[in-house]
CSV table of C-alpha atoms in Angstrom, one decimal:
chain,number,residue,atom,x,y,z
A,1,MET,CA,0.0,0.0,0.0
A,2,TRP,CA,2.7,2.5,1.0
A,3,VAL,CA,4.5,1.9,-2.3
A,4,THR,CA,1.5,2.6,-4.5
A,5,ARG,CA,0.1,5.4,-2.3
A,6,PRO,CA,2.7,8.1,-3.2
A,7,LEU,CA,2.3,7.2,-6.9
A,8,LYS,CA,-1.5,7.4,-6.7
A,9,PHE,CA,-1.6,10.8,-4.9
A,10,SER,CA,1.6,12.5,-6.2
A,11,TYR,CA,-0.1,14.3,-9.1
A,12,THR,CA,-3.2,15.3,-7.1
A,13,ASN,CA,-1.2,16.5,-4.1
A,14,ALA,CA,1.3,18.5,-6.2
A,15,MET,CA,-1.7,20.1,-8.0
A,16,CYS,CA,-3.5,20.9,-4.7
A,17,ARG,CA,-0.4,22.4,-3.1
A,18,ALA,CA,0.1,24.6,-6.2
A,19,ILE,CA,-3.5,25.7,-6.1
A,20,LYS,CA,-3.3,26.4,-2.3
A,21,SER,CA,-0.6,28.9,-3.1
A,22,THR,CA,-3.1,31.0,-5.1
A,23,LEU,CA,-5.5,31.4,-2.1
A,24,LEU,CA,-6.3,35.1,-2.0
A,25,GLY,CA,-4.5,37.3,0.4
A,26,LYS,CA,-5.5,40.3,2.5
A,27,SER,CA,-4.6,42.7,-0.3
A,28,THR,CA,-7.3,41.3,-2.7
A,29,PHE,CA,-10.0,41.8,-0.1
A,30,GLU,CA,-8.8,45.3,0.7
A,31,GLN,CA,-9.1,46.1,-3.0
A,32,LEU,CA,-12.7,44.7,-3.0
A,33,LEU,CA,-13.6,46.6,0.2
A,34,THR,CA,-12.6,49.9,-1.4
A,35,ALA,CA,-14.6,49.2,-4.5
A,36,THR,CA,-17.4,51.8,-5.2
A,37,THR,CA,-18.8,50.5,-8.5
A,38,ALA,CA,-19.6,47.1,-10.1
A,39,GLY,CA,-16.7,47.7,-12.5
A,40,ASP,CA,-14.3,48.0,-9.5
A,41,ILE,CA,-15.4,44.7,-8.2
A,42,LEU,CA,-15.0,43.1,-11.6
A,43,VAL,CA,-11.4,44.4,-12.0
A,44,ALA,CA,-10.4,43.1,-8.6
A,45,ILE,CA,-11.8,39.6,-9.3
A,46,LYS,CA,-10.6,39.4,-12.9
A,47,ASN,CA,-7.0,39.3,-11.5
A,48,THR,CA,-7.7,36.2,-9.5
A,49,PRO,CA,-8.1,32.5,-10.5
A,50,TYR,CA,-11.9,33.2,-10.6
A,51,GLY,CA,-11.5,35.8,-13.3
A,52,LYS,CA,-12.2,33.7,-16.4
A,53,PHE,CA,-15.4,32.3,-14.8
A,54,ILE,CA,-16.9,35.8,-14.3
A,55,LYS,CA,-18.9,36.9,-17.4
A,56,SER,CA,-20.2,40.3,-16.3
A,57,ALA,CA,-20.3,42.8,-13.4
A,58,LEU,CA,-23.9,41.8,-12.5
A,59,GLU,CA,-24.1,40.5,-8.9
A,60,LYS,CA,-25.9,37.2,-10.0
A,61,SER,CA,-23.4,36.7,-12.8
A,62,MET,CA,-20.5,37.0,-10.3
A,63,SER,CA,-22.1,34.6,-7.9
A,64,LYS,CA,-22.7,32.1,-10.7
A,65,GLY,CA,-19.1,32.5,-11.9
A,66,LEU,CA,-17.7,31.7,-8.4
A,67,ASP,CA,-19.9,28.6,-8.2
A,68,ALA,CA,-18.8,27.6,-11.7
A,69,TYR,CA,-15.2,27.9,-10.6
A,70,PHE,CA,-15.8,25.7,-7.6
A,71,GLN,CA,-17.5,23.0,-9.8
A,72,TYR,CA,-14.5,23.1,-12.1
A,73,LEU,CA,-12.0,22.8,-9.2
A,74,TYR,CA,-14.0,20.0,-7.6
A,75,GLU,CA,-14.0,18.0,-10.8
A,76,LYS,CA,-10.3,18.6,-11.4
A,77,VAL,CA,-9.3,17.7,-7.8
A,78,THR,CA,-11.4,14.5,-7.6
A,79,ASP,CA,-10.6,13.2,-11.1
A,80,LYS,CA,-8.0,10.7,-10.0
A,81,LEU,CA,-9.8,9.4,-6.9
A,82,SER,CA,-11.3,6.0,-6.5
A,83,LYS,CA,-15.1,5.4,-6.4
A,84,LYS,CA,-15.1,5.2,-2.6
A,85,GLU,CA,-13.0,8.3,-2.3
A,86,LYS,CA,-15.2,10.2,-4.7
A,87,GLU,CA,-18.3,9.2,-2.8
A,88,ALA,CA,-17.0,10.7,0.4
A,89,PHE,CA,-16.0,13.9,-1.4
A,90,PHE,CA,-19.4,14.1,-3.2
A,91,LEU,CA,-21.4,13.7,0.0
A,92,PHE,CA,-19.5,16.4,1.9
A,93,PHE,CA,-19.2,19.0,-0.8
A,94,MET,CA,-22.2,18.4,-3.1
A,95,GLY,CA,-24.4,16.5,-0.7
A,96,ARG,CA,-24.6,19.5,1.7
A,97,LYS,CA,-25.9,21.7,-1.2
A,98,GLU,CA,-28.5,19.1,-2.2
A,99,LEU,CA,-29.6,18.9,1.4
A,100,ARG,CA,-30.0,22.7,1.6
A,101,GLU,CA,-32.1,22.6,-1.6
A,102,LYS,CA,-34.4,19.9,-0.2
A,103,LYS,CA,-34.9,21.9,2.9
A,104,LYS,CA,-35.8,25.0,0.9
A,105,LYS,CA,-38.6,23.1,-0.8
A,106,LEU,CA,-39.9,21.8,2.5
A,107,LYS,CA,-39.6,24.9,4.6
A,108,ASN,CA,-43.3,25.8,4.5
A,109,ARG,CA,-44.6,22.4,5.5
A,110,LYS,CA,-46.1,22.1,9.0
A,111,ASP,CA,-43.9,19.1,9.7
A,112,ALA,CA,-40.8,20.8,8.4
A,113,ARG,CA,-38.9,20.6,11.6
A,114,LYS,CA,-39.3,16.8,11.8
A,115,LEU,CA,-38.4,16.4,8.1
A,116,PHE,CA,-35.3,18.5,8.6
A,117,SER,CA,-34.2,16.4,11.5
A,118,LYS,CA,-34.8,13.2,9.5
A,119,LEU,CA,-32.9,14.5,6.5
A,120,ASP,CA,-30.0,15.6,8.6
A,121,LYS,CA,-29.7,12.2,10.3
A,122,GLU,CA,-29.9,10.4,7.0
A,123,TYR,CA,-27.3,12.7,5.4
A,124,VAL,CA,-24.9,12.3,8.3
A,125,GLU,CA,-25.3,8.5,8.4
A,126,SER,CA,-24.5,8.4,4.6
A,127,LEU,CA,-21.4,10.7,5.1
A,128,LYS,CA,-20.1,8.7,8.0
A,129,LYS,CA,-20.5,5.4,6.1
A,130,ALA,CA,-18.7,6.8,3.1
A,131,ILE,CA,-15.8,8.1,5.3
A,132,ASN,CA,-15.6,4.8,7.2
A,133,ASN,CA,-15.1,3.0,3.9
A,134,LEU,CA,-11.8,4.8,3.4
A,135,ASP,CA,-8.3,3.7,4.5
A,136,ARG,CA,-7.6,4.2,8.2
A,137,GLU,CA,-5.5,7.4,8.0
A,138,ASP,CA,-7.7,9.0,5.4
A,139,ARG,CA,-10.8,8.2,7.5
A,140,LYS,CA,-9.2,9.8,10.6
A,141,ASP,CA,-8.2,13.0,8.8
A,142,LEU,CA,-11.5,13.5,7.0
A,143,LYS,CA,-13.5,12.9,10.1
A,144,ILE,CA,-11.5,15.6,11.9
A,145,ILE,CA,-12.1,18.1,9.1
A,146,ALA,CA,-15.7,17.3,8.7
A,147,GLY,CA,-16.2,17.2,12.5
A,148,SER,CA,-14.8,20.7,12.9
A,149,TYR,CA,-17.2,21.9,10.2
A,150,PHE,CA,-20.2,20.5,12.0
A,151,ASP,CA,-18.9,21.9,15.3
A,152,LEU,CA,-19.0,25.3,13.6
A,153,ILE,CA,-22.5,24.8,12.1
A,154,ASN,CA,-24.0,23.3,15.3
A,155,ILE,CA,-22.7,26.0,17.6
A,156,ILE,CA,-23.8,28.8,15.3
A,157,THR,CA,-27.3,27.1,15.0
A,158,ALA,CA,-27.7,26.7,18.7
A,159,VAL,CA,-26.6,30.3,19.5
A,160,ARG,CA,-28.8,31.8,16.8
A,161,LEU,CA,-31.9,29.9,18.0
A,162,LYS,CA,-31.3,30.6,21.7
A,163,PHE,CA,-29.9,34.1,21.8
A,164,ILE,CA,-31.2,35.8,18.6
A,165,TYR,CA,-34.5,34.0,17.8
A,166,LYS,CA,-35.4,33.1,21.4
A,167,PHE,CA,-36.5,29.5,20.5
A,168,ASP,CA,-37.8,27.2,23.2
A,169,GLU,CA,-34.6,25.5,24.5
A,170,ASN,CA,-36.2,22.1,24.4
A,171,SER,CA,-36.8,22.4,20.6
A,172,ILE,CA,-33.3,23.5,19.7
A,173,PRO,CA,-31.6,20.0,19.9
A,174,ASP,CA,-33.9,19.0,16.9
A,175,PHE,CA,-31.8,21.3,14.8
A,176,ILE,CA,-28.4,20.0,15.8
A,177,ILE,CA,-26.7,17.7,13.3
A,178,PRO,CA,-25.3,14.5,15.0
A,179,PHE,CA,-21.7,14.9,13.9
A,180,GLY,CA,-18.7,16.8,15.4
A,181,ASN,CA,-15.4,16.7,17.2
A,182,GLU,CA,-16.3,18.8,20.2
A,183,ILE,CA,-20.1,18.8,20.1
A,184,ASN,CA,-22.2,16.2,21.8
A,185,ASP,CA,-25.7,16.0,23.5
A,186,LYS,CA,-24.2,16.8,26.9
A,187,ASN,CA,-22.4,20.1,26.0
A,188,ILE,CA,-25.2,21.3,23.7
A,189,LYS,CA,-27.5,21.0,26.7
A,190,LYS,CA,-25.0,23.0,28.8
A,191,LEU,CA,-24.8,25.6,26.0
A,192,LEU,CA,-28.5,26.0,26.1
A,193,GLU,CA,-28.3,26.7,29.8
A,194,LEU,CA,-25.9,29.6,29.4
A,195,ASP,CA,-27.3,33.0,30.3
A,196,LYS,CA,-24.5,34.9,28.7
A,197,LEU,CA,-22.9,34.3,25.3
A,198,SER,CA,-19.5,35.2,26.6
A,199,ASN,CA,-19.5,32.2,28.9
A,200,ILE,CA,-19.3,29.9,25.9
A,201,THR,CA,-15.5,30.1,26.0
A,202,TYR,CA,-15.5,28.1,29.2
A,203,LEU,CA,-17.7,25.4,27.7
A,204,PHE,CA,-15.5,24.8,24.6
A,205,PRO,CA,-11.9,25.8,25.5
A,206,LYS,CA,-10.5,23.8,22.6
A,207,ILE,CA,-12.5,26.0,20.1
A,208,PHE,CA,-12.6,29.5,21.7
A,209,LYS,CA,-9.2,30.9,22.4
A,210,ASN,CA,-10.3,34.6,22.6
A,211,PRO,CA,-13.1,36.3,24.5
A,212,ILE,CA,-16.6,36.4,22.9
A,213,LYS,CA,-18.5,39.6,23.1
A,214,ASP,CA,-21.1,39.2,20.3
A,215,PHE,CA,-22.2,36.9,17.4
A,216,THR,CA,-19.5,38.3,15.1
A,217,ASP,CA,-16.7,37.3,17.6
A,218,LEU,CA,-18.3,33.9,17.9
A,219,ARG,CA,-18.4,33.3,14.2
A,220,LYS,CA,-14.8,34.5,13.6
A,221,GLU,CA,-13.5,32.3,16.4
A,222,LEU,CA,-15.4,29.3,15.1
A,223,TYR,CA,-13.9,29.8,11.6
A,224,ARG,CA,-10.5,30.3,13.1
A,225,TYR,CA,-10.8,26.9,14.8
A,226,HIS,CA,-12.2,25.3,11.7
A,227,ILE,CA,-9.5,26.7,9.4
A,228,ASN,CA,-6.7,25.8,11.9
A,229,THR,CA,-8.0,22.2,11.9
A,230,ILE,CA,-8.0,22.1,8.1
A,231,ASN,CA,-4.5,23.5,7.9
A,232,LYS,CA,-3.1,20.8,10.1
A,233,VAL,CA,-3.4,18.2,7.3
A,234,TRP,CA,-0.9,20.1,5.2
A,235,PHE,CA,1.9,19.0,7.5
A,236,GLY,CA,3.5,15.6,7.9
A,237,TYR,CA,3.4,12.8,5.4
A,238,PRO,CA,2.8,14.4,2.0
A,239,PHE,CA,0.6,11.8,0.3
A,240,LYS,CA,-2.7,12.3,2.0
A,241,LEU,CA,-6.3,12.2,0.7
A,242,SER,CA,-7.1,14.9,3.2
A,243,ILE,CA,-5.1,17.5,1.2
A,244,PRO,CA,-7.5,17.7,-1.8
A,245,PHE,CA,-10.4,17.6,0.8
A,246,ALA,CA,-8.9,20.4,2.7
A,247,LEU,CA,-8.2,22.5,-0.4
A,248,LEU,CA,-11.8,22.3,-1.5
A,249,ARG,CA,-13.0,23.4,1.9
A,250,LEU,CA,-10.6,26.3,2.0
A,251,LYS,CA,-11.8,27.4,-1.4
A,252,GLU,CA,-15.4,27.1,-0.2
A,253,ILE,CA,-14.6,29.5,2.6
A,254,GLU,CA,-12.8,31.9,0.2
A,255,ILE,CA,-15.8,31.9,-2.1
A,256,LYS,CA,-18.1,32.6,0.8
A,257,ASN,CA,-15.9,35.7,1.6
A,258,LEU,CA,-15.9,36.9,-2.0
A,259,LYS,CA,-19.7,36.6,-2.1
A,260,ALA,CA,-20.0,38.6,1.1
A,261,CYS,CA,-17.9,41.4,-0.4
A,262,ILE,CA,-19.8,41.4,-3.6
A,263,GLU,CA,-23.2,41.4,-1.9
A,264,GLY,CA,-22.1,44.0,0.7
A,265,ILE,CA,-20.9,46.4,-2.0
A,266,TYR,CA,-24.0,45.9,-4.2
A,267,PHE,CA,-26.2,46.6,-1.2
A,268,GLY,CA,-24.2,49.7,-0.2
A,269,LEU,CA,-23.1,48.4,3.2
A,270,PRO,CA,-20.3,50.3,5.0
A,271,GLU,CA,-16.8,48.8,4.7
A,272,LYS,CA,-16.9,48.1,8.5
A,273,GLU,CA,-20.0,45.9,8.1
A,274,ILE,CA,-18.6,43.9,5.2
A,275,LYS,CA,-15.4,43.3,7.2
A,276,ARG,CA,-17.5,41.8,10.0
A,277,MET,CA,-18.9,39.2,7.5
A,278,LEU,CA,-15.4,38.0,6.4
A,279,VAL,CA,-13.8,35.0,8.1
A,280,GLY,CA,-10.2,33.7,8.0
A,281,VAL,CA,-8.8,36.5,5.8
């Protein structure tokens, strides 16, 4: 196995490491934040790897272009993978999008909450099964990356429902996805018992390294934890399935930031407000 593994992943890993070097730096986002017209936004993005996928300065066109780039990258990165490996990648990256679309269609149903919970559990079971079919080291790395993502999603969901939307605390666990590195039924229950958001740092010391004053702080800390978890796979033995997986997730976050800039500028939000939406820059 150890003889064939380097040969199998050498091309994919070399490509992924080269693409990682093109991740956008602070200067690109500074240029975007100072944009005042659609043309300014287009100029800033045209000089990035996303440029050839952007057809016009219209907000929808830019968003579609960013999605088209990710689809192109996903196909390129997964091209040499085996059927089992592709299944795990597909479920995490494309399956999440399919799940969101299903939920959108069901959101007005009276039993939407039960259906959402059922869909989440089915999705997670499929993802776990696909990851468990991988080689031991790959399985370990992908579970850690995916787990940190679901930690992020679950904490944001619980905090929003409790502190912002004032949901009944007994109903919130129905919205929690049963997957994560740090999240479990016990500490979600403790989270829902908090009277101050700032106390969340004591509940999850491995996640929150800085004080939390508001939801923006919480979100930035969660993404810091998630991105740090992703970046850990870039060190050590070089031939790892987690490298293309990590690259795609980092690109997803980068696209999320680009869309936040584009939407913020189109809607005329102050630069300070747009900066608050950015994570990991």
